[in-house]
Amino acid sequence: MNFDFDIVVVGAGHAGCEAAAACGNMRMKTLLITMDMNKMAQMSCNPAVGGIAKGQIVREIDALGGLMGVITDSSSIQFRMLNRSKGPAMWSPRSQCDRMVFSANWRAALEAIPSVSFWQDTVVDIILEDNQLKGVVTALGLSINCKKLILTTGTFMNGLIHIGSKQQKGGRISEPASYGITEKLAQAGFKTGRMKTGTPVRVDSRSVDFSKLGEQKGEDSFYKFSYLPISNKKLKQRSCYITYTS
């Protein structure tokens, strides 16, 4: 394998996958580096795409040639148009997706782009010479040359997980954090800080009495996020269930 690339994308979450697809579709020699090839485009917090804010963004991504709308349509298990009680300007599409299908479809879409390559590893250093980017170094000790570097590392750089009053290092539950990039950016003069995201608990459906919950079905009509002419074939549709907590 030749380790000289036009662009290296670090992190294969939603942003990283879109970045790799965009670069690859522009026929740039692109390498997507991820810590786990089986968790590309992982829907970590919420298996929903769309809503009041993100629904607009997904449609904009689609208009620019991105793939999130296409992948969402191919993995949707429920679609609802929110805010129908208000005027059309306030309507907002939301789709619940099969998390495993979503991830698998993203990987398949990227693998179909000839100029996109993959490497399972952790980037631990950025190679700079006279303040010019030259490449990256991985945990396996591999130096990869690139002209441009796109960092889409999500929650993994020096990541911390808070569970109640306890704290542990990690990029995601049961997954390690990555170290080295933050320190290199700080050395190069970039200011770093922390941001926080929250993840809801998971409930085992076998422990739930659904007869006591309110069923919320999806729309009967077929809606799509993407305006591209893809198949209207749908996965088996599922209901959501509503309850109240203290």
Coordinates of C-alpha atoms in Angstrom, one line a residue:
M1 CA 0.0 0.0 0.0
N2 CA 1.3 3.5 -0.9
F3 CA 1.0 5.8 2.1
D4 CA 1.0 9.1 0.1
F5 CA -2.4 10.7 0.0
D6 CA -4.0 14.0 -1.0
I7 CA -6.2 14.0 2.1
V8 CA -6.3 12.0 5.4
V9 CA -9.6 12.0 7.3
V10 CA -9.2 11.1 11.0
G11 CA -12.4 9.7 12.5
A12 CA -15.2 7.8 10.8
G13 CA -18.2 9.2 12.5
H14 CA -20.9 11.1 10.6
A15 CA -18.7 14.1 9.7
G16 CA -15.7 11.9 8.8
C17 CA -17.7 9.7 6.5
E18 CA -19.2 12.7 4.7
A19 CA -15.8 14.3 4.4
A20 CA -14.3 11.1 3.0
A21 CA -17.1 10.7 0.5
A22 CA -16.9 14.3 -0.6
C23 CA -13.1 14.1 -1.2
G24 CA -13.4 10.7 -2.8
N25 CA -16.1 11.9 -5.2
M26 CA -13.9 14.7 -6.2
R27 CA -11.3 12.0 -7.2
M28 CA -8.9 13.0 -4.5
K29 CA -6.8 10.2 -3.1
T30 CA -8.3 9.9 0.3
L31 CA -7.5 7.8 3.4
L32 CA -10.1 7.4 6.2
I33 CA -8.5 6.4 9.5
T34 CA -10.7 4.9 12.2
M35 CA -10.1 3.1 15.4
D36 CA -12.8 0.5 14.6
M37 CA -13.9 -0.3 11.0
N38 CA -17.0 -2.0 12.4
K39 CA -18.3 1.2 14.0
M40 CA -18.2 3.6 11.1
A41 CA -21.0 6.1 11.3
Q42 CA -22.0 4.7 14.6
M43 CA -25.3 6.2 15.9
S44 CA -24.0 6.5 19.5
C45 CA -26.5 8.7 21.2
N46 CA -29.7 8.5 19.3
P47 CA -30.8 6.4 16.3
A48 CA -32.8 9.3 14.9
V49 CA -31.9 11.6 12.0
G50 CA -33.7 14.9 11.5
G51 CA -35.8 17.0 13.8
I52 CA -36.3 20.7 14.1
A53 CA -32.7 21.7 13.4
K54 CA -30.9 18.7 12.0
G55 CA -33.7 18.0 9.5
Q56 CA -32.7 21.2 7.7
I57 CA -29.0 20.3 7.8
V58 CA -29.5 16.8 6.4
R59 CA -31.5 18.3 3.4
E60 CA -28.7 20.8 2.9
I61 CA -26.1 18.0 2.9
D62 CA -28.1 16.2 0.4
A63 CA -28.3 19.3 -1.9
L64 CA -24.5 19.5 -1.8
G65 CA -24.1 15.9 -2.8
G66 CA -23.7 14.3 0.6
L67 CA -24.9 10.9 1.6
M68 CA -26.5 11.2 5.0
G69 CA -30.0 11.6 3.5
V70 CA -29.5 8.6 1.2
I71 CA -28.2 6.4 4.0
T72 CA -31.0 7.5 6.3
D73 CA -33.7 6.6 3.7
S74 CA -32.1 3.2 3.2
S75 CA -32.0 2.4 7.0
S76 CA -35.2 4.1 8.2
I77 CA -37.6 2.1 10.4
Q78 CA -39.9 5.0 11.2
F79 CA -40.6 8.4 9.5
R80 CA -42.6 11.3 11.0
M81 CA -43.1 14.8 9.9
L82 CA -43.0 16.9 13.0
N83 CA -44.9 20.1 13.8
R84 CA -47.8 19.3 11.4
S85 CA -50.1 21.3 13.7
K86 CA -48.2 24.4 12.6
G87 CA -47.7 25.9 9.1
P88 CA -45.6 24.2 6.4
A89 CA -42.6 26.4 7.2
M90 CA -42.3 24.7 10.6
W91 CA -42.7 21.1 9.4
S92 CA -39.6 19.1 10.1
P93 CA -38.7 15.5 8.9
R94 CA -37.4 12.9 11.4
S95 CA -36.5 9.3 10.8
Q96 CA -35.7 6.6 13.3
C97 CA -33.0 4.3 11.8
D98 CA -31.8 0.8 12.3
R99 CA -28.4 1.5 13.9
M100 CA -26.6 -1.5 12.5
V101 CA -28.1 -1.1 9.0
F102 CA -27.2 2.6 9.0
S103 CA -23.5 1.9 9.8
A104 CA -23.3 -1.0 7.3
N105 CA -24.8 1.1 4.5
W106 CA -22.4 3.9 5.2
R107 CA -19.4 1.6 5.0
A108 CA -20.7 0.0 1.8
A109 CA -21.2 3.4 0.2
L110 CA -17.6 4.5 1.1
E111 CA -16.2 1.2 -0.1
A112 CA -17.8 1.8 -3.5
I113 CA -15.8 5.0 -4.0
P114 CA -12.6 4.0 -5.8
S115 CA -10.4 6.8 -4.5
V116 CA -11.2 6.2 -0.8
S117 CA -9.0 3.8 1.2
F118 CA -9.3 2.8 4.8
W119 CA -6.9 2.2 7.7
Q120 CA -7.8 0.9 11.2
D121 CA -5.5 2.6 13.6
T122 CA -5.2 5.5 16.0
V123 CA -3.5 8.8 15.0
V124 CA -1.2 9.8 17.8
D125 CA 0.9 12.6 16.1
I126 CA 0.7 15.2 13.3
I127 CA 3.9 15.7 11.3
L128 CA 4.7 19.4 10.9
E129 CA 7.8 20.8 9.2
D130 CA 8.3 24.6 9.3
N131 CA 4.7 24.9 10.3
Q132 CA 3.7 23.0 7.1
L133 CA 1.6 19.8 7.3
K134 CA 3.4 16.7 6.1
G135 CA 1.4 13.9 7.4
V136 CA 0.4 11.9 10.5
V137 CA 1.8 9.1 12.7
T138 CA -0.3 6.2 14.0
A139 CA -0.2 4.1 17.1
L140 CA 1.4 1.3 15.0
G141 CA 4.3 3.6 14.2
L142 CA 3.2 4.2 10.6
S143 CA 4.0 7.6 9.0
I144 CA 1.3 8.6 6.4
N145 CA 2.0 11.5 4.1
C146 CA -0.8 13.8 3.1
K147 CA -1.3 17.3 1.7
K148 CA -4.4 18.1 3.7
L149 CA -5.7 16.7 7.1
I150 CA -9.3 16.7 8.2
L151 CA -9.9 16.0 11.9
T152 CA -13.4 14.6 12.7
T153 CA -12.5 13.0 16.0
G154 CA -15.8 13.5 17.9
T155 CA -15.6 12.7 21.6
F156 CA -12.4 10.7 21.4
M157 CA -9.5 13.2 21.8
N158 CA -8.5 13.0 25.5
G159 CA -12.1 11.9 26.1
L160 CA -13.7 11.6 29.6
I161 CA -16.9 9.8 30.4
H162 CA -19.0 10.8 33.4
I163 CA -21.4 8.2 34.8
G164 CA -23.2 9.7 37.9
S165 CA -20.4 10.9 40.2
K166 CA -17.8 8.6 38.6
Q167 CA -15.4 9.6 35.9
Q168 CA -13.4 7.4 33.5
K169 CA -11.2 7.9 30.5
G170 CA -12.8 6.9 27.1
G171 CA -14.0 8.2 23.8
R172 CA -17.3 6.3 24.0
I173 CA -18.6 3.7 26.5
S174 CA -16.3 0.6 26.4
E175 CA -14.0 2.3 23.9
P176 CA -10.6 4.0 24.6
A177 CA -9.9 7.7 24.1
S178 CA -7.2 8.9 21.7
Y179 CA -4.2 10.8 22.8
G180 CA -1.5 12.9 21.0
I181 CA -3.5 15.0 18.6
T182 CA -4.7 17.5 21.3
E183 CA -1.2 17.9 22.6
K184 CA 0.2 18.5 19.1
L185 CA -2.4 21.1 18.3
A186 CA -1.6 22.9 21.5
Q187 CA 2.1 22.9 20.7
A188 CA 1.2 24.4 17.3
G189 CA -0.6 27.3 19.0
F190 CA -4.2 26.2 18.9
K191 CA -6.3 26.7 22.0
T192 CA -8.1 23.6 23.2
G193 CA -11.2 23.2 25.5
R194 CA -13.8 20.7 26.4
M195 CA -17.4 20.3 25.2
K196 CA -20.0 18.0 26.7
T197 CA -22.7 15.7 25.2
G198 CA -25.2 13.5 27.0
T199 CA -26.4 10.1 26.1
P200 CA -29.7 8.6 27.3
V201 CA -29.9 5.3 29.1
R202 CA -30.8 2.1 27.1
V203 CA -33.8 0.1 28.1
D204 CA -34.1 -3.6 27.4
S205 CA -37.5 -4.0 25.5
R206 CA -38.0 -7.4 27.2
S207 CA -38.4 -5.5 30.5
V208 CA -41.1 -3.1 29.3
D209 CA -44.8 -3.6 29.5
F210 CA -45.8 -1.9 26.2
S211 CA -49.5 -2.2 27.0
K212 CA -49.1 0.6 29.5
L213 CA -47.4 3.0 27.0
G214 CA -48.8 5.1 24.2
E215 CA -48.0 3.8 20.8
Q216 CA -46.8 6.3 18.2
K217 CA -46.7 4.9 14.7
G218 CA -44.9 6.4 11.8
E219 CA -46.3 8.1 8.7
D220 CA -48.2 5.9 6.3
S221 CA -46.9 7.7 3.2
F222 CA -43.4 7.2 2.0
Y223 CA -41.2 10.3 2.7
K224 CA -37.5 10.6 1.9
F225 CA -34.7 12.9 3.2
S226 CA -32.8 12.6 -0.1
Y227 CA -34.0 14.2 -3.3
L228 CA -31.9 11.7 -5.3
P229 CA -33.8 9.1 -7.3
I230 CA -33.1 6.1 -5.1
S231 CA -35.3 3.1 -4.5
N232 CA -38.5 3.5 -2.5
K233 CA -38.0 0.2 -0.8
K234 CA -38.4 0.4 3.0
L235 CA -37.3 -1.7 5.9
K236 CA -40.0 -3.1 8.2
Q237 CA -41.4 -0.1 10.0
R238 CA -41.5 0.1 13.8
S239 CA -43.6 2.1 16.3
C240 CA -42.3 4.4 19.1
Y241 CA -43.8 4.3 22.6
I242 CA -44.5 7.3 24.8
T243 CA -44.3 7.4 28.6
Y244 CA -43.7 9.9 31.3
T245 CA -41.1 9.9 34.1
S246 CA -40.5 11.9 37.2

